[in-house]
């Protein structure tokens, strides 16, 4: 009886969901921009960075005083995205291409679920959940955040790892790391999970996460951010540095934290916490967010949870 509710084949259903997702999202972003409902933060900033890169000013933002983008955010994915402006010199090409990448999350989610559960209807429900996922919808309405691109890359990497294509999986995992510095911890969690689950490719993924973390902390941050201080990221962890236990516990056990966990895992019926070794997979990213005194790390606005 349940099967009759979905008259299309799984592939046709996935294509329908992806086309619907892409079409509605592209229309929303286009009309928002035409209606002047976008702003310098953050679409204007990144639009300028992409345009400048194609003109020879490599990842430079004059909005921040002519400094390198890495002074604020580690997002080397913009080097690749700048190629869009060589073909279509406007934000609409950026919208179309990035939303197409987002739409592939529907296919990767179904592929992972079907591989694990061997049940098409349940797998389609997971794909539908991604289509309607609130953090995704928030990100579409708040332009532009490259960490959203980490989701399809990570899902693709997990699927490749699941089907024993671990060498190929390193490519999307590396692309995910390039989306934002916080995604490094998500890849570190994936690596820990795969390694201790004795999955092929677990060690290489773990090493990718460790190498990326060392590169960011030991070189990128000191070389760029310290030279042009825009945001003191380490101040978000002052309670830990100062040993303020009460502040740490308040961050972890606050109502905002509970609401955050419900909003990101509730749509999938909290199934993430039923997986074996889930604490390895989600641990680094959750600790990064829950131990911080910066409440923005525990919001789903603009899909700040990209990667998680």
XYZ file of C-alpha atoms in Angstrom:
308
model
C 0.000 0.000 0.000
C 2.840 2.386 0.881
C 4.498 1.637 -2.437
C 1.379 2.855 -4.237
C 1.884 6.307 -2.742
C 4.987 6.696 -4.934
C 3.948 5.690 -8.456
C 7.339 6.622 -9.939
C 10.462 4.489 -9.908
C 13.126 5.428 -7.301
C 15.307 7.078 -9.963
C 12.391 9.047 -11.402
C 11.358 10.107 -7.894
C 14.857 11.306 -7.092
C 15.071 13.253 -10.344
C 11.681 14.822 -9.625
C 12.775 15.867 -6.107
C 16.110 17.224 -7.378
C 14.530 19.224 -10.211
C 11.866 20.583 -7.854
C 14.495 21.504 -5.278
C 16.767 23.174 -7.839
C 13.971 25.007 -9.660
C 12.303 26.435 -6.558
C 15.632 27.330 -4.947
C 16.942 29.066 -8.057
C 13.684 31.025 -8.415
C 13.827 32.082 -4.754
C 17.444 33.261 -4.940
C 16.917 35.025 -8.265
C 13.837 36.928 -7.099
C 15.532 37.785 -3.809
C 18.449 39.322 -5.689
C 16.256 41.120 -8.233
C 14.112 42.426 -5.387
C 17.221 43.764 -3.606
C 16.794 41.360 -0.698
C 20.456 40.375 -0.789
C 23.250 42.349 0.836
C 26.983 42.776 1.092
C 26.937 40.206 3.914
C 27.539 37.721 2.535
C 26.670 37.573 -1.152
C 28.238 40.928 -2.007
C 31.465 40.008 -0.237
C 31.915 36.655 -1.948
C 30.631 37.857 -5.312
C 33.371 40.467 -5.264
C 36.012 37.929 -4.182
C 35.078 35.644 -7.077
C 35.054 38.501 -9.585
C 38.385 39.876 -8.308
C 39.981 36.441 -8.600
C 39.099 36.247 -12.306
C 40.728 39.675 -12.773
C 44.014 38.709 -11.128
C 43.358 39.865 -7.539
C 43.536 36.358 -6.086
C 40.873 35.966 -3.340
C 41.165 39.644 -2.416
C 38.278 41.569 -0.854
C 38.318 45.361 -0.918
C 35.273 45.332 1.377
C 37.640 44.241 4.133
C 40.272 46.744 3.060
C 42.005 44.871 0.267
C 43.016 41.868 2.348
C 43.061 38.176 1.487
C 39.877 36.205 2.126
C 41.801 33.815 4.395
C 42.196 36.638 6.911
C 38.567 35.966 7.833
C 37.603 32.575 6.406
C 39.481 29.602 4.987
C 37.512 28.982 1.801
C 39.842 27.903 -1.018
C 36.813 26.441 -2.819
C 36.333 29.974 -4.166
C 39.336 29.417 -6.409
C 37.333 26.742 -8.226
C 34.038 28.629 -8.060
C 35.650 31.664 -9.694
C 35.684 29.655 -12.924
C 31.919 30.175 -13.091
C 32.540 33.897 -13.602
C 34.677 33.160 -16.631
C 31.603 31.606 -18.250
C 28.774 33.630 -16.717
C 29.883 36.946 -15.226
C 27.013 37.306 -12.754
C 25.663 35.833 -9.542
C 22.987 33.903 -11.450
C 25.539 31.467 -12.779
C 26.802 31.051 -9.221
C 23.257 30.367 -8.009
C 22.567 27.827 -10.746
C 25.789 25.856 -10.330
C 25.934 25.720 -6.530
C 22.259 24.783 -6.261
C 22.888 21.975 -8.733
C 25.579 20.674 -6.383
C 23.190 20.972 -3.446
C 20.559 18.976 -5.335
C 22.947 16.044 -5.702
C 22.697 15.559 -1.921
C 19.308 13.995 -2.597
C 20.893 11.286 -4.753
C 23.834 10.647 -2.424
C 21.534 10.366 0.602
C 19.346 7.823 -1.167
C 22.380 5.851 -2.350
C 23.850 5.646 1.173
C 20.515 4.705 2.765
C 19.753 2.078 0.142
C 23.245 0.600 0.497
C 22.878 0.299 4.280
C 19.157 -0.462 4.685
C 18.422 -2.318 1.437
C 14.956 -0.754 1.531
C 13.895 1.606 -1.251
C 10.917 3.272 0.419
C 12.855 4.108 3.586
C 15.733 5.383 1.471
C 13.335 7.627 -0.449
C 12.064 9.019 2.855
C 15.630 9.986 3.780
C 16.006 11.659 0.367
C 12.751 13.540 0.960
C 14.050 14.598 4.363
C 17.101 16.174 2.734
C 14.869 17.955 0.210
C 12.859 19.557 3.027
C 15.727 19.943 5.512
C 15.301 23.260 7.350
C 19.027 24.206 7.549
C 19.219 23.774 3.780
C 16.179 25.979 3.239
C 17.603 28.598 5.581
C 20.858 28.590 3.649
C 19.006 29.148 0.394
C 17.310 32.206 1.873
C 20.552 33.649 3.286
C 23.022 34.187 0.460
C 25.825 33.126 0.180
C 27.487 30.439 2.328
C 29.946 28.030 0.766
C 29.824 25.633 3.725
C 26.548 24.354 2.278
C 28.592 22.780 -0.502
C 30.329 20.578 2.054
C 27.182 18.463 2.420
C 27.044 16.967 -1.090
C 30.826 16.481 -1.089
C 30.802 14.634 2.248
C 27.798 12.517 1.283
C 29.473 11.597 -1.986
C 32.662 10.652 -0.143
C 30.787 8.505 2.363
C 28.985 6.662 -0.435
C 32.257 6.043 -2.296
C 33.780 4.723 0.927
C 30.763 2.467 1.494
C 31.092 0.886 -1.959
C 34.843 0.375 -1.578
C 35.975 3.286 -3.728
C 38.011 4.851 -0.959
C 40.697 6.346 -3.213
C 38.081 8.293 -5.124
C 36.417 9.294 -1.840
C 39.402 11.464 -0.925
C 38.536 13.872 -3.752
C 35.094 14.942 -2.447
C 36.413 14.896 1.139
C 39.209 17.281 0.111
C 36.704 19.502 -1.697
C 34.563 19.579 1.453
C 37.541 20.773 3.515
C 37.980 23.613 1.025
C 34.479 24.939 1.737
C 35.228 26.328 5.209
C 37.648 25.799 8.084
C 34.955 24.320 10.355
C 34.371 21.470 7.888
C 37.857 20.171 8.700
C 36.414 18.802 11.947
C 33.585 17.099 10.061
C 36.123 15.315 7.850
C 38.166 14.460 10.927
C 35.044 12.831 12.385
C 34.414 10.880 9.177
C 38.023 9.719 9.225
C 37.813 8.592 12.856
C 34.583 6.734 12.155
C 35.918 4.958 9.078
C 39.258 4.139 10.700
C 37.882 2.638 13.905
C 35.154 0.857 11.936
C 38.020 -0.741 9.991
C 36.701 0.597 6.718
C 39.050 0.763 3.778
C 40.234 4.321 3.283
C 39.672 5.245 6.908
C 43.355 5.963 7.562
C 43.755 8.179 4.491
C 40.610 10.153 5.384
C 41.782 10.527 8.976
C 45.195 11.734 7.791
C 43.474 14.235 5.480
C 41.575 15.643 8.447
C 44.663 15.799 10.664
C 46.803 17.370 7.935
C 44.128 19.974 7.142
C 43.755 20.864 10.822
C 47.518 21.291 11.272
C 47.763 23.317 8.067
C 45.013 25.675 9.202
C 46.187 26.125 12.789
C 49.931 26.229 12.126
C 50.067 28.155 8.835
C 46.834 29.590 7.412
C 45.605 31.255 10.593
C 48.975 32.731 11.700
C 49.970 33.793 8.178
C 46.708 35.451 7.153
C 44.442 36.113 10.119
C 47.126 37.306 12.535
C 48.562 39.666 9.921
C 45.132 41.194 9.250
C 43.079 40.675 12.436
C 39.377 40.746 11.585
C 37.975 38.122 13.898
C 39.547 36.565 16.990
C 38.269 33.004 16.594
C 40.097 31.742 19.670
C 38.130 34.109 21.919
C 35.110 31.882 21.314
C 36.810 29.323 23.548
C 37.840 31.620 26.394
C 35.883 29.569 28.980
C 38.082 26.549 28.163
C 41.300 28.591 28.089
C 40.412 30.227 31.405
C 39.146 26.989 32.952
C 35.681 28.428 33.595
C 33.802 25.167 34.223
C 30.427 26.786 34.894
C 30.532 28.671 31.574
C 31.498 25.485 29.740
C 28.604 23.546 31.297
C 26.229 26.401 30.546
C 27.196 26.266 26.865
C 26.732 22.504 26.672
C 23.491 22.161 28.627
C 21.700 25.330 27.547
C 18.229 25.349 26.006
C 19.776 26.701 22.804
C 21.986 23.603 22.590
C 19.016 21.271 23.099
C 17.004 23.130 20.472
C 19.961 22.979 18.076
C 20.334 19.215 18.429
C 16.609 18.697 17.919
C 16.501 20.869 14.807
C 19.439 19.183 13.065
C 18.715 15.557 14.007
C 14.966 15.558 14.652
C 13.914 15.600 10.973
C 15.661 12.222 10.613
C 14.105 10.878 13.856
C 17.440 11.109 15.704
C 18.710 8.049 13.817
C 22.239 9.504 13.839
C 22.514 8.650 17.538
C 21.544 5.019 16.961
C 24.510 4.307 14.700
C 27.504 2.438 16.067
C 30.375 4.774 16.926
C 28.230 7.839 16.154
C 30.275 9.744 18.724
C 33.351 9.330 16.524
C 31.539 10.541 13.431
C 29.837 13.549 15.021
C 32.090 14.120 18.025
C 34.672 16.585 16.641
C 32.051 18.797 14.990
C 29.665 18.721 17.966
C 32.436 19.509 20.464
C 33.589 22.399 18.287
C 30.067 23.835 18.383
C 28.930 22.967 21.899
C 32.109 24.078 23.702
C 32.130 27.469 22.004
C 30.782 30.559 23.726
C 29.718 31.841 20.298
C 26.027 31.012 19.948
C 26.200 31.278 16.165
C 27.841 27.852 16.032
C 24.605 26.431 17.428
C 22.233 28.058 14.976
C 20.801 26.642 11.765
C 20.428 30.101 10.237
C 22.186 30.287 6.856
C 23.053 26.614 7.244
C 25.998 27.267 9.541
C 25.792 23.529 10.237
C 27.130 22.749 6.741
C 29.137 19.547 6.980
C 27.560 18.352 10.215
